[in-house]
Short mmCIF file of C-alpha atoms and ligand atoms in Angstrom, two decimals:
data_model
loop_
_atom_site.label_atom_id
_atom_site.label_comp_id
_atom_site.label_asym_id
_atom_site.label_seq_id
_atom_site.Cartn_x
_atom_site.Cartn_y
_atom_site.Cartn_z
CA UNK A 1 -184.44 68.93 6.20
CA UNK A 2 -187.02 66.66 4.43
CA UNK A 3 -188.53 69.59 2.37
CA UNK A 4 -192.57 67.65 2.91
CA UNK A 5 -192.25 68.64 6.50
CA UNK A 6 -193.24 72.36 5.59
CA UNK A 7 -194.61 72.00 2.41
CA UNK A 8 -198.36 72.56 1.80
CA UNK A 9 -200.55 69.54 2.19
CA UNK A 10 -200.23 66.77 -0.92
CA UNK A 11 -204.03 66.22 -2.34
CA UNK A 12 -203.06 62.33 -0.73
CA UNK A 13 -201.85 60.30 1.60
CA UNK A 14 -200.14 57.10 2.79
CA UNK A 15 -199.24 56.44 6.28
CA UNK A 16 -197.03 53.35 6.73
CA UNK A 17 -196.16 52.47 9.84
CA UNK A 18 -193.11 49.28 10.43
CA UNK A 19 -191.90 47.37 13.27
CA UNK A 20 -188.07 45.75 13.29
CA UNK A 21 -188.29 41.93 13.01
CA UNK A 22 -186.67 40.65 16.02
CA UNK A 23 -183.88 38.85 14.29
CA UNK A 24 -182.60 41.88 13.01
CA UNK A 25 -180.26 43.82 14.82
CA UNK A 26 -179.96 47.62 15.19
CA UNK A 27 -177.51 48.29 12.86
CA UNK A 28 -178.91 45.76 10.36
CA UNK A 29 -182.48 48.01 10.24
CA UNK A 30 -180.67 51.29 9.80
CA UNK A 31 -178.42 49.75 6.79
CA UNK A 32 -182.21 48.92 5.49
CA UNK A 33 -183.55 51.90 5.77
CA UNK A 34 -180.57 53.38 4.59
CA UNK A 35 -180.37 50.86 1.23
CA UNK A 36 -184.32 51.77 0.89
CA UNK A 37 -185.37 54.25 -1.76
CA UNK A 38 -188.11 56.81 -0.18
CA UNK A 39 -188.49 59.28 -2.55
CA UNK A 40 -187.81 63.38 -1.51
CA UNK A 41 -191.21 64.27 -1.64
CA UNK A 42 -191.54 61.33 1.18
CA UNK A 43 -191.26 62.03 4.97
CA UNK A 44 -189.83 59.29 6.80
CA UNK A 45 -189.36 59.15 10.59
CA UNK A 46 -187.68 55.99 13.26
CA UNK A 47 -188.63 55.11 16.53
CA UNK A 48 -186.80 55.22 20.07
CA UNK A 49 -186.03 51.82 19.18
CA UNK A 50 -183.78 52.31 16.23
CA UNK A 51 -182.41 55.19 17.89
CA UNK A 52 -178.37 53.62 19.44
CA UNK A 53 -178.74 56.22 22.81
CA UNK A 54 -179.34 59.66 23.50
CA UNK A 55 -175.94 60.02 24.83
CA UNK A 56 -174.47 58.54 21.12
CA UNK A 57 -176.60 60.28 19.07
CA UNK A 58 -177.83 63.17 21.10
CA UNK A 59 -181.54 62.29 19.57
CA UNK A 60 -183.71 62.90 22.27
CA UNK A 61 -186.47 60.27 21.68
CA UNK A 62 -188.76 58.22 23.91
CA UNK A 63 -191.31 56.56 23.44
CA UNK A 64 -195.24 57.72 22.94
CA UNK A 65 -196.32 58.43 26.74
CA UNK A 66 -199.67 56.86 27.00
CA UNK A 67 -202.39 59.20 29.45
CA UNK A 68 -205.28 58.44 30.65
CA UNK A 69 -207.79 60.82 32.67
CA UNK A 70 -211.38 61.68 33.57
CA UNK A 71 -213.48 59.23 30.70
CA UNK A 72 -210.11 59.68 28.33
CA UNK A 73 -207.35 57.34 27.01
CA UNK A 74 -204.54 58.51 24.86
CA UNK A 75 -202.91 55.00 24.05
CA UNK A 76 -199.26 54.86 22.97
CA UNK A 77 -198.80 52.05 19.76
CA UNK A 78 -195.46 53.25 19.33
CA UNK A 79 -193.55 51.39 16.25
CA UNK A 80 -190.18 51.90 14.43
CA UNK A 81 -190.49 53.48 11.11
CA UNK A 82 -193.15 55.91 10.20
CA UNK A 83 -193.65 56.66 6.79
CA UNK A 84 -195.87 59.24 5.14
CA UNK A 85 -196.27 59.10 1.48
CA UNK A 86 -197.54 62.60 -0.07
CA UNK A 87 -198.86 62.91 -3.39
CA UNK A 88 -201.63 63.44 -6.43
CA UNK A 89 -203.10 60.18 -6.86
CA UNK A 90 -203.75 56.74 -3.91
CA UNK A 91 -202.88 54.45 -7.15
CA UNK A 92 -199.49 56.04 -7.43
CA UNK A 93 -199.43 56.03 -3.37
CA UNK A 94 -200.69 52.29 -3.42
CA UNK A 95 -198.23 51.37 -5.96
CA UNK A 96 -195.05 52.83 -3.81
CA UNK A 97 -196.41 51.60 -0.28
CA UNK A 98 -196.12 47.97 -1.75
CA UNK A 99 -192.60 48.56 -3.42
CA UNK A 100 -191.42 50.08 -0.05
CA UNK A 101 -192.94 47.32 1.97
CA UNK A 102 -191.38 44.92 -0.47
CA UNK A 103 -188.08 46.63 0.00
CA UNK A 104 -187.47 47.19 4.12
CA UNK A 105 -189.50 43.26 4.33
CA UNK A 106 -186.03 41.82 4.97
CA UNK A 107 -186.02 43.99 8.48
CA UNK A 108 -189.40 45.93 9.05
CA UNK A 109 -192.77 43.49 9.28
CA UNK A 110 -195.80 46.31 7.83
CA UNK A 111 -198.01 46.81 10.38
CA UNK A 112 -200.74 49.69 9.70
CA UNK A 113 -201.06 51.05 6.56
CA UNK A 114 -203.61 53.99 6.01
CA UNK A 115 -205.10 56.34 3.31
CA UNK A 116 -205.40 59.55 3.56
CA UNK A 117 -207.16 62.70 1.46
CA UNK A 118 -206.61 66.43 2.01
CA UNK A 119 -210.36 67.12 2.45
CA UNK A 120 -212.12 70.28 1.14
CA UNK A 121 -208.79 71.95 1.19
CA UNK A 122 -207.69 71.62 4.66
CA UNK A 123 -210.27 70.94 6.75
CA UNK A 124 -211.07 68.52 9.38
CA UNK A 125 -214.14 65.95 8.31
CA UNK A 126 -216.07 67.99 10.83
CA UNK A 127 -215.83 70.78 8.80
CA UNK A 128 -213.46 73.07 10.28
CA UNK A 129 -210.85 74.77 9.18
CA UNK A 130 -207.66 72.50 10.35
CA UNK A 131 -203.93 74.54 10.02
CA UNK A 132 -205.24 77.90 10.70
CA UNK A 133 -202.71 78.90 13.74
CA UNK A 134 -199.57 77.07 12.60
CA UNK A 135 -196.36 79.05 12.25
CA UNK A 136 -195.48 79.93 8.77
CA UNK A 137 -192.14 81.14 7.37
CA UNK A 138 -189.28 81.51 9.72
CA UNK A 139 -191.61 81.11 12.62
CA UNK A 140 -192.49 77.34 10.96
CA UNK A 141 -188.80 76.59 10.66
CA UNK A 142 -188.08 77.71 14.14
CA UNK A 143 -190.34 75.74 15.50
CA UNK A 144 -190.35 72.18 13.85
CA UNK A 145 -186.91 72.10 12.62
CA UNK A 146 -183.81 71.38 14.74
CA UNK A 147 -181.00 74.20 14.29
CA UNK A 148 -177.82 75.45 16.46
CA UNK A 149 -177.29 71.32 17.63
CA UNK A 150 -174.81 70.16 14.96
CA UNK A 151 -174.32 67.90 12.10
CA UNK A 152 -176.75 65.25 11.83
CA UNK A 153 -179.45 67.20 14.12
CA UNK A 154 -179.71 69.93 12.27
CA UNK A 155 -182.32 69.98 10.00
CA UNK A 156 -184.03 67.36 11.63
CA UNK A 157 -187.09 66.99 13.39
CA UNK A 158 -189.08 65.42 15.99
CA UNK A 159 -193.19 64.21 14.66
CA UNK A 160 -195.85 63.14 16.92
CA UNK A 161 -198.80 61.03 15.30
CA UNK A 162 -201.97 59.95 16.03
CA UNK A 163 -204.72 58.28 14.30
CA UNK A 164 -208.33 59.83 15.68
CA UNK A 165 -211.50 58.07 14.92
CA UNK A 166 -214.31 60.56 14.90
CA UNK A 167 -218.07 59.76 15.74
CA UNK A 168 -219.43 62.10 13.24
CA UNK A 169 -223.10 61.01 13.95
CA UNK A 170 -222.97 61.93 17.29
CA UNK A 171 -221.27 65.38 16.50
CA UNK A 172 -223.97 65.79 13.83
CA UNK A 173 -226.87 65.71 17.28
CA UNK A 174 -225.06 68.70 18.52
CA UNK A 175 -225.98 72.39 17.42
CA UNK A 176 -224.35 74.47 15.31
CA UNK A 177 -223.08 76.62 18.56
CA UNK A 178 -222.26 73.75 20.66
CA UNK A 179 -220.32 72.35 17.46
CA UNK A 180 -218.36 75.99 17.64
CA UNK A 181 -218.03 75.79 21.62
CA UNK A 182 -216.33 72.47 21.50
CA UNK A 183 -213.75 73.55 18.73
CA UNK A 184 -213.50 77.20 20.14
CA UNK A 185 -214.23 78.67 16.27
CA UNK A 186 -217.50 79.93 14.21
CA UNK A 187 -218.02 77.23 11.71
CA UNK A 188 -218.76 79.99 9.20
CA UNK A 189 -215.97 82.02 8.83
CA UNK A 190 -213.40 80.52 11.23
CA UNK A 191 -213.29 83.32 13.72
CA UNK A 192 -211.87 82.52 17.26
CA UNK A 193 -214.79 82.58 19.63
CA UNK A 194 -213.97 84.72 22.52
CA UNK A 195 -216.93 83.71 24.94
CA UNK A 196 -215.34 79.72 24.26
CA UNK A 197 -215.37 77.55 27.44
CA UNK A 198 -212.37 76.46 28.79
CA UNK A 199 -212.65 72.85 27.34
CA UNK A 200 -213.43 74.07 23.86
CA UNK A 201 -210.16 72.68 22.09
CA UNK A 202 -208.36 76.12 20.91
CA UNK A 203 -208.46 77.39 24.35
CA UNK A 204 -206.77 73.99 25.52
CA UNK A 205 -204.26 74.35 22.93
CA UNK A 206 -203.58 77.84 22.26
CA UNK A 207 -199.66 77.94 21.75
CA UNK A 208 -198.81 80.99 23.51
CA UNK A 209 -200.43 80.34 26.58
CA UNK A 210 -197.87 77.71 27.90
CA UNK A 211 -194.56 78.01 29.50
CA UNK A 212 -192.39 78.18 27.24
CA UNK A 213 -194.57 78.74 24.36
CA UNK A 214 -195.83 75.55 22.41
CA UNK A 215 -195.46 75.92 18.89
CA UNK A 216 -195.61 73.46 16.47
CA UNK A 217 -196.42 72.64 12.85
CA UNK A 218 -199.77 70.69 12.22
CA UNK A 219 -199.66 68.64 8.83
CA UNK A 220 -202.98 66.50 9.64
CA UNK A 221 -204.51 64.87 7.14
CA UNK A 222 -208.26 63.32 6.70
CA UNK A 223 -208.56 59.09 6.35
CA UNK A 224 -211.37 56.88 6.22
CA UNK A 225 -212.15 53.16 5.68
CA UNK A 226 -215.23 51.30 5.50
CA UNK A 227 -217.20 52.51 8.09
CA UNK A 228 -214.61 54.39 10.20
CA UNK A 229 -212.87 58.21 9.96
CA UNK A 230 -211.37 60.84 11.39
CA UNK A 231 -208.20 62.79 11.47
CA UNK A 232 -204.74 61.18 11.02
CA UNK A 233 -203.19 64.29 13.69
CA UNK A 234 -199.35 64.49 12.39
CA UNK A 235 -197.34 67.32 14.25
CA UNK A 236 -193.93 68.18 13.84
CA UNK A 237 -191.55 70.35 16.21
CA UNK A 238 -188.13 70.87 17.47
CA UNK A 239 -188.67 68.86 20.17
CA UNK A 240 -192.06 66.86 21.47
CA UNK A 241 -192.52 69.35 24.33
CA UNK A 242 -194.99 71.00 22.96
CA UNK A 243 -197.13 68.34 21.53
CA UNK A 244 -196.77 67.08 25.10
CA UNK A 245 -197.45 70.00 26.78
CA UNK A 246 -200.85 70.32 24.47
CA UNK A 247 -201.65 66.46 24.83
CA UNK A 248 -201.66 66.63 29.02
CA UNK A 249 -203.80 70.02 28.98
CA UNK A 250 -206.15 68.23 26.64
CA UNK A 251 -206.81 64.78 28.70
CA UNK A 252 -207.99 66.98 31.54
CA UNK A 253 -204.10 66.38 33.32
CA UNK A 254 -203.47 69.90 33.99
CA UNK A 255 -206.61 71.24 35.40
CA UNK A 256 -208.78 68.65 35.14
CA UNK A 257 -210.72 70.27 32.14
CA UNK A 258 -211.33 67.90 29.10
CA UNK A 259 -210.90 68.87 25.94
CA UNK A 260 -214.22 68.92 24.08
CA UNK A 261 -212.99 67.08 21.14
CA UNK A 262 -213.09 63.91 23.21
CA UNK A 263 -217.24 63.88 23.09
CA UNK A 264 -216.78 62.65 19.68
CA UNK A 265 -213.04 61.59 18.19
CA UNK A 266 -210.95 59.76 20.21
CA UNK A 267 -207.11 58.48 19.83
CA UNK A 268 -206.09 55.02 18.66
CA UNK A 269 -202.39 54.97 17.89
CA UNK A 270 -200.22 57.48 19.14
CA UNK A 271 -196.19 57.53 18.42
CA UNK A 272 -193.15 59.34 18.05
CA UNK A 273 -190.44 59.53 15.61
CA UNK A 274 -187.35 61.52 14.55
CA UNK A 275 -187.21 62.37 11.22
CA UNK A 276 -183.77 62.87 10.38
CA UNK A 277 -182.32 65.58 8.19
CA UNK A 278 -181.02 65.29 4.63
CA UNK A 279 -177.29 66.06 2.91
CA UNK A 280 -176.85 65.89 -0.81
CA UNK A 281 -179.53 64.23 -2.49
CA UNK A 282 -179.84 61.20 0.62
CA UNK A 283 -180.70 60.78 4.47
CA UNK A 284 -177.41 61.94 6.99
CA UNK A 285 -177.52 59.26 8.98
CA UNK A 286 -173.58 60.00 10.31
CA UNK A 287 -175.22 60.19 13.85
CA UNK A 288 -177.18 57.37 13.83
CA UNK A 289 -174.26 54.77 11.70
CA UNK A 290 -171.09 56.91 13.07
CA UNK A 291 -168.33 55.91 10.79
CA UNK A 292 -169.68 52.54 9.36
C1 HEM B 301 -209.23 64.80 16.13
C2 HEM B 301 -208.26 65.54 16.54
C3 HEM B 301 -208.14 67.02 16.28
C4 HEM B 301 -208.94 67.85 15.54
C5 HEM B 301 -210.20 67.51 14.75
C6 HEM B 301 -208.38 69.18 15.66
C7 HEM B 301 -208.91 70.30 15.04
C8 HEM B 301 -208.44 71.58 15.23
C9 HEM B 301 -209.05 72.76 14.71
C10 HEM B 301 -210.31 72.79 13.85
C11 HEM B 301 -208.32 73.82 15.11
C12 HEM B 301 -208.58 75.32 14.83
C13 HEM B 301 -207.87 75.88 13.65
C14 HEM B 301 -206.37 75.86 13.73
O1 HEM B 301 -205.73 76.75 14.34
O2 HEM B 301 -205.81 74.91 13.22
C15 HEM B 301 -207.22 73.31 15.89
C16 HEM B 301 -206.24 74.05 16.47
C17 HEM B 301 -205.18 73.54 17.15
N1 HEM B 301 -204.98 72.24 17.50
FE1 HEM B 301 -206.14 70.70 17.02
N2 HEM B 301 -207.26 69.12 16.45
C18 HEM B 301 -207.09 67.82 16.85
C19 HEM B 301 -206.11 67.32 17.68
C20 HEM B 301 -205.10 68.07 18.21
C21 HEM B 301 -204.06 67.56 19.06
C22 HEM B 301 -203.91 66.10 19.49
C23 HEM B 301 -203.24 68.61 19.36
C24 HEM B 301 -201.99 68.64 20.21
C25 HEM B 301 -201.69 67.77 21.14
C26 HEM B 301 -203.77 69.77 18.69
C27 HEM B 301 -203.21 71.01 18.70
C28 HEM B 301 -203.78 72.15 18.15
C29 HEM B 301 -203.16 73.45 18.21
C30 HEM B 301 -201.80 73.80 18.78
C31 HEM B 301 -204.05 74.35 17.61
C32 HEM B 301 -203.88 75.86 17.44
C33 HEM B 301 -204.21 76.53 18.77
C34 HEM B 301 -203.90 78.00 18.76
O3 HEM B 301 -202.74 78.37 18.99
O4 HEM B 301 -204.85 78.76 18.48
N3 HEM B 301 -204.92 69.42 18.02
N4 HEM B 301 -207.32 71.94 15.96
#
């Protein structure tokens, strides 16, 4: 598998995200991508688009469903290569997203491009502690990483992302208990908050409350530029059930109950990508380029 999928956070962040130029065909962009140098400590992920078909490739990827409910809008801005660049320092991050952009420009066009910082060591610019209830160990594995599906699946994974812009201002009006009712956690030492309402956002997402269970691993990271922040939400699984699952609870979909998060961050890209597994020191792309 791409070993950044489970590693700890990197102290930085890149997010690249490409389209295909129209010109180019299918096979043309995956020869690209496949030519293209992204370093191990990289994750890389395509679209449906680049994807041949489910029934060629068995990759079961659609595109970002956009939702919309009661005051809430979760927008799909699905593209065709995703591209997260981990590591100590933005100049070394800066310096690779413009090789890289350089490289696929023959078939991708750059179209977002966003830096990102692993804030006082984990945690959401809110302040809260973001991570705390992902899998770890086998149970992280099990649940982001493709297994018992074959060469060229396993060891894969599927990674929903979406770029939140929080309004930290108008969180800052609320109280210190209202802040901890809307998350569903004591700011102060992270404890769950048993007397939550339903809307605060670990009781819309708690993992082992849906059927089947929704478990997935949460590598978010923090961003901000000029005026604007908020949480670039980056979620790995086995599937995109469970993000999905999680994503309908929280626009109200289910129930009809909001989750509390959207008084103050909201979604502005949302997408989906496979991030296929590795063999030897490169990508296996055998599913995706069958015998070419
Ligand atoms: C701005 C956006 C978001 C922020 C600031 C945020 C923040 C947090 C925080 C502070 C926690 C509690 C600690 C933890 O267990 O990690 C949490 C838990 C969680 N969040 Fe989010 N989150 C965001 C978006 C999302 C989205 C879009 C999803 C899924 C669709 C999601 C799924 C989860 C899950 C599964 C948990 C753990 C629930 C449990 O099993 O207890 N979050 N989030």
């Amino acid at each position: 598998m791409q070993s950044g999928i489970l590693q700890p956070l990197p102290k930085h962040g890149c997010y690249l995200s490409f389209d295909k130029l129209p010109e180019v065909t299918l096979k043309e962009a995956l020869h690209c991508l496949q030519q293209s140098e992204i370093e191990t400590q990289h994750v890389f992920g395509i679209g449906p688009a680049l994807i041949p078909t489910i029934a060629e490739t068995q990759i079961d990827l659609a595109t970002f469903p956009a939702m919309s409910g009661s005051g809430v809008n979760v927008p799909s801005t699905q593209n065709d290569v995703w591209i997260w660049l981990r590591g100590d320092s933005p100049g070394e991050l800066a310096i690779e997203a413009q090789f890289l952009a350089s490289e696929l420009s023959e078939c991708f066009d750059l179209v977002h491009q966003t830096q990102a910082f692993l804030h006082d060591s984990g945690r959401d610019l809110t302040g809260y502690e973001d991570g705390t209830e992902n899998p770890t160990g086998d149970d992280a594995m099990a649940a982001a990483i493709v297994a018992g599906q074959g060469q060229g699946l396993d060891g894969g994974s599927y990674v929903a992302v979406q770029q939140w812009v929080h309004d930290l201002a108008r969180f800052s009006m609320h109280s210190q208990p209202e802040k901890d009712h809307m998350i569903g956690r004591r700011l102060s030492d992270n404890e769950e908050l048993d007397d939550a309402p339903d809307s605060a956002h670990v009781k819309r997402t708690a993992q082992e409350s849906f059927a089947p269970e929704a478990f997935m691993v949460r590598r978010s990271m923090a961003w901000a530029e000029g005026p604007d922040a908020g949480l670039m939400f980056v979620a790995f699984g086995h599937s995109h059930q469970a993000f999905e699952q999680q994503m309908v609870r929280m626009a109200g979909l289910e129930d009809g109950i909001v989750d509390a998060l959207f008084n103050f961050t909201r979604p502005i890209t949302g997408g989906y990508y496979w991030c296929p597994p590795l063999q030897g020191d490169g990508v296996d792309w055998s599913i995706c380029l069958g015998d070419d």
